[in-house]
CSV table of C-alpha atoms in Angstrom, one decimal:
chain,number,residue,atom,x,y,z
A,201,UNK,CA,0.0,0.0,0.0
A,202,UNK,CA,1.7,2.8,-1.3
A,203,UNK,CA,0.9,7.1,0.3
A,204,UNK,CA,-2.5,8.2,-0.6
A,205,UNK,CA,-0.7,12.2,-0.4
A,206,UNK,CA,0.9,12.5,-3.7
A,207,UNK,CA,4.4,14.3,-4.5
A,208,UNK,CA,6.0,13.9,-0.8
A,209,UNK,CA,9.6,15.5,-0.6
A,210,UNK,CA,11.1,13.3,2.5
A,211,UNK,CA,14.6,15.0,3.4
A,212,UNK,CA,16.8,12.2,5.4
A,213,UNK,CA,18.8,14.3,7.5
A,214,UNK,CA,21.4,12.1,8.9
A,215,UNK,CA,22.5,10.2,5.1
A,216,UNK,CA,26.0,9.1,6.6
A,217,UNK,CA,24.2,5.9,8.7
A,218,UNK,CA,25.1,2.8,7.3
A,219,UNK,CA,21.1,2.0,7.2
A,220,UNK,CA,20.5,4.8,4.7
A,221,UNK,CA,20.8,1.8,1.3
A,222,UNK,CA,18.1,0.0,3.5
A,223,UNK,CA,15.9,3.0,4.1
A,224,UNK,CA,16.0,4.6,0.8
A,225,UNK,CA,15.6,1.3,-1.2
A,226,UNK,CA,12.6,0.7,0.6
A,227,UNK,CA,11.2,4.2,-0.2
A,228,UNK,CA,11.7,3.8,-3.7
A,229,UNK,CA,8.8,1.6,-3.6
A,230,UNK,CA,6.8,4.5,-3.5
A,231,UNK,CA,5.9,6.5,-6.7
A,232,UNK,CA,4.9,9.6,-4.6
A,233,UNK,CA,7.9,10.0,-2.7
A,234,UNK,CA,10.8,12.3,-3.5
A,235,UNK,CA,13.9,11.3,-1.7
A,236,UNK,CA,16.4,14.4,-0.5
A,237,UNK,CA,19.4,13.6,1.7
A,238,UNK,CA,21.4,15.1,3.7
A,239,UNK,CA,25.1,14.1,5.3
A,240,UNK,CA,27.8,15.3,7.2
A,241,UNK,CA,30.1,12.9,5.5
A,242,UNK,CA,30.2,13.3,1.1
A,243,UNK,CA,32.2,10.2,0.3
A,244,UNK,CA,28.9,8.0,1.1
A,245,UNK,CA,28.0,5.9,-2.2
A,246,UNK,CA,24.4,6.4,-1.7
A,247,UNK,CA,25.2,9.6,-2.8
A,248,UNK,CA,25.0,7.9,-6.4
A,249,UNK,CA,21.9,6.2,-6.0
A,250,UNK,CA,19.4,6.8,-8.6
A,251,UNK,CA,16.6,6.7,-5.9
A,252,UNK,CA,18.3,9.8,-4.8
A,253,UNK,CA,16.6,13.1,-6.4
A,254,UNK,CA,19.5,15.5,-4.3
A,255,UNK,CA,22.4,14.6,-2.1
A,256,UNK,CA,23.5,17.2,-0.3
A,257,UNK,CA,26.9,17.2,1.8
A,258,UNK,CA,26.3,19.6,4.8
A,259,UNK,CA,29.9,19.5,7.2
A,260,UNK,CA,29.7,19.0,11.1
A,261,UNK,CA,29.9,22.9,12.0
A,262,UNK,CA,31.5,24.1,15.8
A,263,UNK,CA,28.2,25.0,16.6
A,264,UNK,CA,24.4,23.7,15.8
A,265,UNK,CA,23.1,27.2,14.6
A,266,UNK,CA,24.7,27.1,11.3
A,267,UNK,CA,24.1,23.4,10.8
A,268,UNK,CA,20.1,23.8,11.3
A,269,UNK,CA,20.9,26.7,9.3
A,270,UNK,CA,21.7,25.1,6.1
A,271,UNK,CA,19.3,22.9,6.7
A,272,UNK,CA,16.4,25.2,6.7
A,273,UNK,CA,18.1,26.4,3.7
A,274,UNK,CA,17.3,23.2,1.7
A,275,UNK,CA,14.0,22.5,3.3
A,276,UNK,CA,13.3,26.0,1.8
A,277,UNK,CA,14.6,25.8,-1.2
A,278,UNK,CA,13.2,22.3,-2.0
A,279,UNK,CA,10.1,22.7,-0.4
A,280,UNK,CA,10.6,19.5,2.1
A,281,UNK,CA,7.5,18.2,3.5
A,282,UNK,CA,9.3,15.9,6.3
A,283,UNK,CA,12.3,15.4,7.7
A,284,UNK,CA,13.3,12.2,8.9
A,285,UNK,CA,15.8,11.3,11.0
A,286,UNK,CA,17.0,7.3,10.4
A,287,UNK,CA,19.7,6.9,13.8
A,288,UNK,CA,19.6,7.3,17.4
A,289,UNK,CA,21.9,9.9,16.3
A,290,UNK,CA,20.1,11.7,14.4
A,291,UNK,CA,17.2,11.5,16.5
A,292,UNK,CA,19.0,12.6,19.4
A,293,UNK,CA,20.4,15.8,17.9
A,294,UNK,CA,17.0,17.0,16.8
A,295,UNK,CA,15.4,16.3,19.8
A,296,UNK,CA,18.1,17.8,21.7
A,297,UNK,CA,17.5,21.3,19.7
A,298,UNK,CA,13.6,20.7,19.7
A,299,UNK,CA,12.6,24.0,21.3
A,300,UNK,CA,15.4,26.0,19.3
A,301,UNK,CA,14.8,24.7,16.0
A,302,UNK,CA,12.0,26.3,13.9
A,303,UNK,CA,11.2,23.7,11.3
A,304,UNK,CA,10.7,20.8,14.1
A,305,UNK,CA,7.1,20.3,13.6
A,306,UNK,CA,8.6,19.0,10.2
A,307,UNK,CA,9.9,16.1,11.6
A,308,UNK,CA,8.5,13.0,11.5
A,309,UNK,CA,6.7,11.8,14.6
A,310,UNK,CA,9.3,11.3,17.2
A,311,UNK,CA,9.3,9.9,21.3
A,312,UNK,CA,9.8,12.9,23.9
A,313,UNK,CA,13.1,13.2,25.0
A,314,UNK,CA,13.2,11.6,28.5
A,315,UNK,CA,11.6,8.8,26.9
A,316,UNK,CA,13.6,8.7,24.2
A,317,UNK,CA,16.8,8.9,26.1
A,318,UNK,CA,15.5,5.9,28.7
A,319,UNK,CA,14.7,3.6,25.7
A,320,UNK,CA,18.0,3.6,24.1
A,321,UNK,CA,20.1,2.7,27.3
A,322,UNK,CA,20.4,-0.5,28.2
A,323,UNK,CA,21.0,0.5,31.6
A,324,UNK,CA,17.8,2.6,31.9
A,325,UNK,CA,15.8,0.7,30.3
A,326,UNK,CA,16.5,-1.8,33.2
A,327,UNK,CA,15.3,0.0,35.5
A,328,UNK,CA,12.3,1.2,33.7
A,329,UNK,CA,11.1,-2.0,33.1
A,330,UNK,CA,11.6,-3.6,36.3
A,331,UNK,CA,9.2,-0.7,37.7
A,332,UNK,CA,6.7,-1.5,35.0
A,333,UNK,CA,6.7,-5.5,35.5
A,334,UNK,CA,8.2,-5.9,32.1
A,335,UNK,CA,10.1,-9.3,31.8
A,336,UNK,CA,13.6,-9.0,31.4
A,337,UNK,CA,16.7,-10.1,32.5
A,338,UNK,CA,18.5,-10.0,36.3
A,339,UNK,CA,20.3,-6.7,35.4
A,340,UNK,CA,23.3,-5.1,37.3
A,341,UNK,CA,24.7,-1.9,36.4
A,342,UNK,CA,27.9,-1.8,36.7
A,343,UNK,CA,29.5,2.3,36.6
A,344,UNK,CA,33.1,3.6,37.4
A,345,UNK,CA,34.5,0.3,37.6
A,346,UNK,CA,33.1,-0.2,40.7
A,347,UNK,CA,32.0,-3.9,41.6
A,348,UNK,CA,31.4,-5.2,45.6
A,349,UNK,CA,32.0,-8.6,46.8
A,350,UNK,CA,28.4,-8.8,48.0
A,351,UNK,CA,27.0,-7.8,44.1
A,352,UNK,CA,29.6,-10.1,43.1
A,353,UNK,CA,27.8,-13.0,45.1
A,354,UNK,CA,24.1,-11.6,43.9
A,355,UNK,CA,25.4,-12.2,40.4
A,356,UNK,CA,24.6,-15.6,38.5
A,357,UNK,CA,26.9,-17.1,36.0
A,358,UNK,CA,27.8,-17.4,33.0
A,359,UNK,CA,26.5,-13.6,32.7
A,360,UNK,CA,26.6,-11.6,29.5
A,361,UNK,CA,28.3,-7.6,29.7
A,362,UNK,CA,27.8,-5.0,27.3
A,363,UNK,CA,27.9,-1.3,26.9
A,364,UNK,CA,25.5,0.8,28.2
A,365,UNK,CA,24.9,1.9,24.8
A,366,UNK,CA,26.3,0.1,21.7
A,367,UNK,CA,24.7,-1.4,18.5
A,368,UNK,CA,25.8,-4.6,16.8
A,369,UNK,CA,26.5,-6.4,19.0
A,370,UNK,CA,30.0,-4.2,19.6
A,371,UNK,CA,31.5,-4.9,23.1
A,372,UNK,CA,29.4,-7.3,24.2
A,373,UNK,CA,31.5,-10.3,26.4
A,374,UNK,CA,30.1,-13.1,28.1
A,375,UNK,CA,32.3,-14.3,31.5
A,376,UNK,CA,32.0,-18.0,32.6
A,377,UNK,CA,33.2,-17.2,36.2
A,378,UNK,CA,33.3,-14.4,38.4
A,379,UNK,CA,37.3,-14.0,38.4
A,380,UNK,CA,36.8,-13.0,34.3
A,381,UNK,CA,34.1,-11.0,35.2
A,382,UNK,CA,36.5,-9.2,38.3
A,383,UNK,CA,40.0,-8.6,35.4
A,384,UNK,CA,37.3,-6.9,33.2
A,385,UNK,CA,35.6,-4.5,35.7
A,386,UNK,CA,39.6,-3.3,36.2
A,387,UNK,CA,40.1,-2.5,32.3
A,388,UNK,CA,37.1,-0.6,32.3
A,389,UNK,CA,35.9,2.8,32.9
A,390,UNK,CA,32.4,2.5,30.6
A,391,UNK,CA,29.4,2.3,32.0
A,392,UNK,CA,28.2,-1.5,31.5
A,393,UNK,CA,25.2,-3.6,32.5
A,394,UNK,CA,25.8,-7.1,33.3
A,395,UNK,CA,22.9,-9.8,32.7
A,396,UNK,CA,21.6,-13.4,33.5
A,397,UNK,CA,22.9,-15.7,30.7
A,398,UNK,CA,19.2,-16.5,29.7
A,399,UNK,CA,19.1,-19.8,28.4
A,400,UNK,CA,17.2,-20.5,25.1
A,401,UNK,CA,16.8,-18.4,21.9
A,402,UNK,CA,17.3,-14.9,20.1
A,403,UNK,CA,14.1,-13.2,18.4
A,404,UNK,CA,12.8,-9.4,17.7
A,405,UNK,CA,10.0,-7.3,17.2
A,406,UNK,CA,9.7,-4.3,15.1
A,407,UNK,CA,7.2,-1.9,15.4
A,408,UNK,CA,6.0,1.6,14.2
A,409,UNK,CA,4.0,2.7,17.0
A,410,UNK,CA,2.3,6.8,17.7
A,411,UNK,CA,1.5,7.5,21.4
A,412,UNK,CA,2.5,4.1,23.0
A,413,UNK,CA,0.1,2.1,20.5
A,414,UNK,CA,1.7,0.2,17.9
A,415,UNK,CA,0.4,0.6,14.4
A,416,UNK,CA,2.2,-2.0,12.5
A,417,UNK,CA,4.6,-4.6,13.2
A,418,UNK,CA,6.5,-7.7,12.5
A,419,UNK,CA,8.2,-10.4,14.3
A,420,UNK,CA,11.8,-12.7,13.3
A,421,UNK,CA,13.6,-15.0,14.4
A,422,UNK,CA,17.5,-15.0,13.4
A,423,UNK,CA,18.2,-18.4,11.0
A,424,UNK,CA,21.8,-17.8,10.0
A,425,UNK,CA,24.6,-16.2,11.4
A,426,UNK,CA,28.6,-15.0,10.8
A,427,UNK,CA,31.1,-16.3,12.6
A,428,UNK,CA,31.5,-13.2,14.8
A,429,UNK,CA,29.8,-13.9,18.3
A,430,UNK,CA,26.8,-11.7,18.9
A,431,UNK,CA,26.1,-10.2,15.6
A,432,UNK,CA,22.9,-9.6,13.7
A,433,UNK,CA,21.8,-12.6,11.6
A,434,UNK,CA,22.5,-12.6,7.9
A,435,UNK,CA,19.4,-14.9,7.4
A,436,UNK,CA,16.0,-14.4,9.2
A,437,UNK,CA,12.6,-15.9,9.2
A,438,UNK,CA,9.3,-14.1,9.9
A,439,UNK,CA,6.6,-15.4,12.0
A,440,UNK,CA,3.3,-14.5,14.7
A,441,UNK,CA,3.2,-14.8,18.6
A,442,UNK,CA,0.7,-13.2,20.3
A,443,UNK,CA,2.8,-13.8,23.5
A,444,UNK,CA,5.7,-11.9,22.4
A,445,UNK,CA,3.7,-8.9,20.8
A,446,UNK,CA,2.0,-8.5,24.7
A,447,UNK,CA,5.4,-8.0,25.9
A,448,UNK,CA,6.2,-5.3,23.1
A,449,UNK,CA,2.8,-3.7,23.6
A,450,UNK,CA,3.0,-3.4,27.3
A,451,UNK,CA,7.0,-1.6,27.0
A,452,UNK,CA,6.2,0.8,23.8
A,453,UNK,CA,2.8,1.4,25.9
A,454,UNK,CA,4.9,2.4,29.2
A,455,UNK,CA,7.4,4.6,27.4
A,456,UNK,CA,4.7,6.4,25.1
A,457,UNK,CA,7.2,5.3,22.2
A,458,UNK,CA,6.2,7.4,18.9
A,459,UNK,CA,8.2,6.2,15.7
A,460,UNK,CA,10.1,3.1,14.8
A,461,UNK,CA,12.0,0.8,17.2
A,462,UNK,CA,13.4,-2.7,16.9
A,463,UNK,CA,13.2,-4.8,19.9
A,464,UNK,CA,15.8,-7.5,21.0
A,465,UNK,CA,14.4,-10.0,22.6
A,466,UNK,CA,15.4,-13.7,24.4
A,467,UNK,CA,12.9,-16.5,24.8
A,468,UNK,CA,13.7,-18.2,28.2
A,469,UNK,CA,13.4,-21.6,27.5
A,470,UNK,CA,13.5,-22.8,31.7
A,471,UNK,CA,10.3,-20.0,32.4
A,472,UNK,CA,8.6,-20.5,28.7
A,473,UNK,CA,8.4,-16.5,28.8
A,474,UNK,CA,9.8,-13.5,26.3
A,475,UNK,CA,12.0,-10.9,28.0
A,476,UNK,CA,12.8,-8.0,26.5
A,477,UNK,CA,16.6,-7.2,26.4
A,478,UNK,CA,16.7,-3.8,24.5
A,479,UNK,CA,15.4,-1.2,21.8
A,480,UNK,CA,16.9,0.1,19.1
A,481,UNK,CA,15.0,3.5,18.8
A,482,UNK,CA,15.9,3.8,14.8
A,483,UNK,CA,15.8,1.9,11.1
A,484,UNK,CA,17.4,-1.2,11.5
A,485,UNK,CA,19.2,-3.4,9.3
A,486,UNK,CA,16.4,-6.2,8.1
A,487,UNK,CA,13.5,-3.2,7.5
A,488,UNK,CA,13.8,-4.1,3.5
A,489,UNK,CA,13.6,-7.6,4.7
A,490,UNK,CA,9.9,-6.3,6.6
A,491,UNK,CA,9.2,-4.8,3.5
A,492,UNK,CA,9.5,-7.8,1.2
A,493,UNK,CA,7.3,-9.7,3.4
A,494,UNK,CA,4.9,-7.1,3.5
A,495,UNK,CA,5.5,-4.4,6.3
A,496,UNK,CA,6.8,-1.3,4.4
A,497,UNK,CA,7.8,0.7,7.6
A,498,UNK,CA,9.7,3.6,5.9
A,499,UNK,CA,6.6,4.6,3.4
A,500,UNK,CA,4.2,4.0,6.7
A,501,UNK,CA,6.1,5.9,8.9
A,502,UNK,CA,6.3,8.6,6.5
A,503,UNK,CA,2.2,8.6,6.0
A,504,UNK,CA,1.3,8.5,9.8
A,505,UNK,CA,3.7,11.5,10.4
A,506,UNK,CA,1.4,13.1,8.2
A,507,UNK,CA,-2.0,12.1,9.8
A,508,UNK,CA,-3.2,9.5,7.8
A,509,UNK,CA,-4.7,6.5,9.2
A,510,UNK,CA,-3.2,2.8,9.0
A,511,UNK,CA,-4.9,-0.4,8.7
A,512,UNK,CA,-3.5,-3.1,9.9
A,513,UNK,CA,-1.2,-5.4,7.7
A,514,UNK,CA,-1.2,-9.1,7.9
A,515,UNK,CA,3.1,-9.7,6.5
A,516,UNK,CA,4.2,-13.5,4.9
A,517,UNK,CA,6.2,-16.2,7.1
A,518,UNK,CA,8.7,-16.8,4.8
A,519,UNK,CA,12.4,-15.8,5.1
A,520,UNK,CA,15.0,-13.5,3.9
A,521,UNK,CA,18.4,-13.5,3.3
A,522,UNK,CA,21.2,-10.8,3.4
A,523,UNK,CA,23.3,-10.1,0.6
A,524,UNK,CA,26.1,-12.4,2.8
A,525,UNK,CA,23.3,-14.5,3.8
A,526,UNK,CA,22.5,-15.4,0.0
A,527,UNK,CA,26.7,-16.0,-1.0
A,528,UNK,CA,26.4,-18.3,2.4
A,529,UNK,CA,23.4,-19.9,1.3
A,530,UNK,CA,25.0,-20.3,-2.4
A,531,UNK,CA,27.7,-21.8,-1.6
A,532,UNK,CA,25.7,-24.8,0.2
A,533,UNK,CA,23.3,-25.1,-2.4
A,534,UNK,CA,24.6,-23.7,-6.0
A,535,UNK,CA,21.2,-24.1,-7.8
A,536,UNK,CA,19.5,-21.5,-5.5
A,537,UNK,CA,21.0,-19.0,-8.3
A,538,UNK,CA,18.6,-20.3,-10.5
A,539,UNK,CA,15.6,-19.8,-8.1
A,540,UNK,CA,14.4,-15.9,-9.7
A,541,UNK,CA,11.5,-16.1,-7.5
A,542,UNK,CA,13.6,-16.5,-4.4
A,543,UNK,CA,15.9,-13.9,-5.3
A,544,UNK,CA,13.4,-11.2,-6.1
A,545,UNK,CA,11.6,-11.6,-2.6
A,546,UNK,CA,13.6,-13.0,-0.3
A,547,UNK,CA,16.8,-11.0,-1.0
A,548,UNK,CA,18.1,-7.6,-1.6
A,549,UNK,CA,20.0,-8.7,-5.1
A,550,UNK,CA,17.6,-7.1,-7.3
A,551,UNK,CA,17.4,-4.1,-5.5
A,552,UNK,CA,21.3,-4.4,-5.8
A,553,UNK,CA,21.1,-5.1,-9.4
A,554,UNK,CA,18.9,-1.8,-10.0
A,555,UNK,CA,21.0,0.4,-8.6
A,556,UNK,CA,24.5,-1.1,-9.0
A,557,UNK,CA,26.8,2.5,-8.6
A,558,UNK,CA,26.4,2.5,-5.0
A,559,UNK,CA,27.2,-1.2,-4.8
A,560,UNK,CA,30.7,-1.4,-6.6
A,561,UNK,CA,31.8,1.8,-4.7
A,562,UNK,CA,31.2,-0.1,-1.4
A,563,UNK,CA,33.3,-2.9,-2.5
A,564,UNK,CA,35.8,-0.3,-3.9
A,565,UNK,CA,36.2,1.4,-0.8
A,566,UNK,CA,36.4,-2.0,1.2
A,567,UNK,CA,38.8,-3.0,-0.6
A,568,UNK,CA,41.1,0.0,-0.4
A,569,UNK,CA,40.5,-0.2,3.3
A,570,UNK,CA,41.9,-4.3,3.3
């Protein structure tokens, strides 16, 4: 279902993310939609996309005034209907100026501040959650490298520690005994949160939600994986639980979320419940992967932000694979090459094939980085 509002400029104003090929591929799918983007860094090879009607390159200025100032600039010039913010980031930095910047109401819909702030730490989070009875892990904050005996003994193990804040899966350890968990604490002056080793299996949830109630959603379970320890799945398979979406509904309902978020969660195999272990309040990395199935979340977001109403969407169980998920799956199974039907819907390759420039300058620049 595509915008019934025809001719919407959408100005992404934070185009150095990684997730802008993810976000913009999935707008293209919309014929009313005219992309604009905006980044702070100009060697990104979206910049070439052909779903891109203007790239601009605006630096990282010693002060916000003249930042927001060339910004207002383009919506003016361009006459930008929305702006759309696709990282915590980016988020963050608009919020932050939200009663000093003139063209916020332009923003898509966004979670207050406080909220906001709370949803994205893992260490907040924690603690909001244990007031509101949502199921999550034993969680111990650990700040200032500062650890006593008698937490120490409160602690069960193995336990996983990661950053307070962080995103795929980037400093995340898991300690076996308390003695590793004791040499880390000294090596560290981060602020950490340290959970129960929950024993069973990975899954998520993402939503687009306005005032707490979620709108649209869709629900995966991770089917293949790198080598590296905690990172996201390169393969994923989509399915419904009613349990699981109550456990989303009653969090985004506590924190009054408004706007995307994708929710990590661990099914706890010894208590048969869902606990939540953290949002990611942004675009994530498998939302072409939502919209293949179904779920468009970039062209919805963009149409509740302007007021109109959503029904809701039923998405396929069916699963997707990553563009390493696919040379993986290749490379067990040869003849999957052949399979057009597969490729079209259950992988980004065609999109890739489309719009090939930005492509071979990623792998340029990878390979001048090796």
């Amino acid at each position: 279902m595509g915008l019934k509002s025809k001719n919407i400029s959408v100005l992404i104003s934070d185009g150095e993310h990684p997730l802008l090929t993810q976000v913009v591929y999935c707008l293209s799918k919309s014929s009313s939609i005219r992309v604009y983007v905006v980044s702070k860094n100009d060697k990104v090879p979206m910049k070439h996309s052909r779903y891109i009607h203007k790239f601009f390159h605006v630096p990282e200025f010693e002060n916000s005034e003249k930042w927001f100032n060339h910004l207002d600039g383009i919506i003016e010039k361009n006459d930008i209907d929305l702006v759309m913010p696709i990282s915590e980031d980016g988020i963050l930095y608009l919020l932050d100026h939200k009663n000093s910047w003139d063209n916020f109401n332009k923003t898509t819909i966004l979670t207050s501040s406080e909220y906001y702030k709370k949803g994205i730490n893992k260490a907040e989070l924690a603690q909001h959650m244990k007031i509101f009875d949502i199921p999550c892990p034993s969680t111990y904050i650990l700040k200032n490298s500062i650890i006593s005996d008698g937490n120490m003994k409160s602690l069960s193990f193995p336990c996983i520690v990661k950053p307070a804040s962080g995103i795929s899966g980037e400093g995340i350890h898991i300690f076996k005994e308390p003695s590793e968990l004791k040499d880390f604490v000294l090596t560290t002056s981060k602020t950490y949160v340290i959970q129960e080793f929950i024993n069973g299996y990975d899954i998520d949830c993402s939503v687009l939600c306005k005032d707490g109630q979620i709108i649209a959603n869709t629900i995966q379970k991770g089917s293949e994986y790198e080598n590296r320890r905690f990172a996201p799945p390169i393969g994923i398979g989509f399915l419904y639980n009613e349990d699981l979406l109550d456990v989303v509904k009653k969090l985004m309902n506590s924190l009054q979320w408004s706007g995307l978020a994708h929710i990590d969660l661990r099914f706890d195999s010894d208590t048969n419940t869902f606990k939540v272990i953290e949002i990611n309040g942004r675009f994530w990395g498998s939302v072409d992967a939502s919209m293949l199935v179904g779920v468009n979340f970039a062209d919805l977001y963009i149409r509740v932000s302007l007021g109109e109403s959503v029904e809701q969407i039923n998405y396929k169980t069916k699963t997707y694979l990553s563009l390493k998920g696919l040379v993986k799956h290749i490379k067990r199974a040869p003849l999957k090459v052949f399979n057009f039907s597969f490729l079209k819907n259950q992988t980004p390759l065609f999109f890739s094939i489309k719009d090939p420039l930005p492509v071979i300058l990623r792998f340029v620049n990878r390979t001048r980085v090796i």
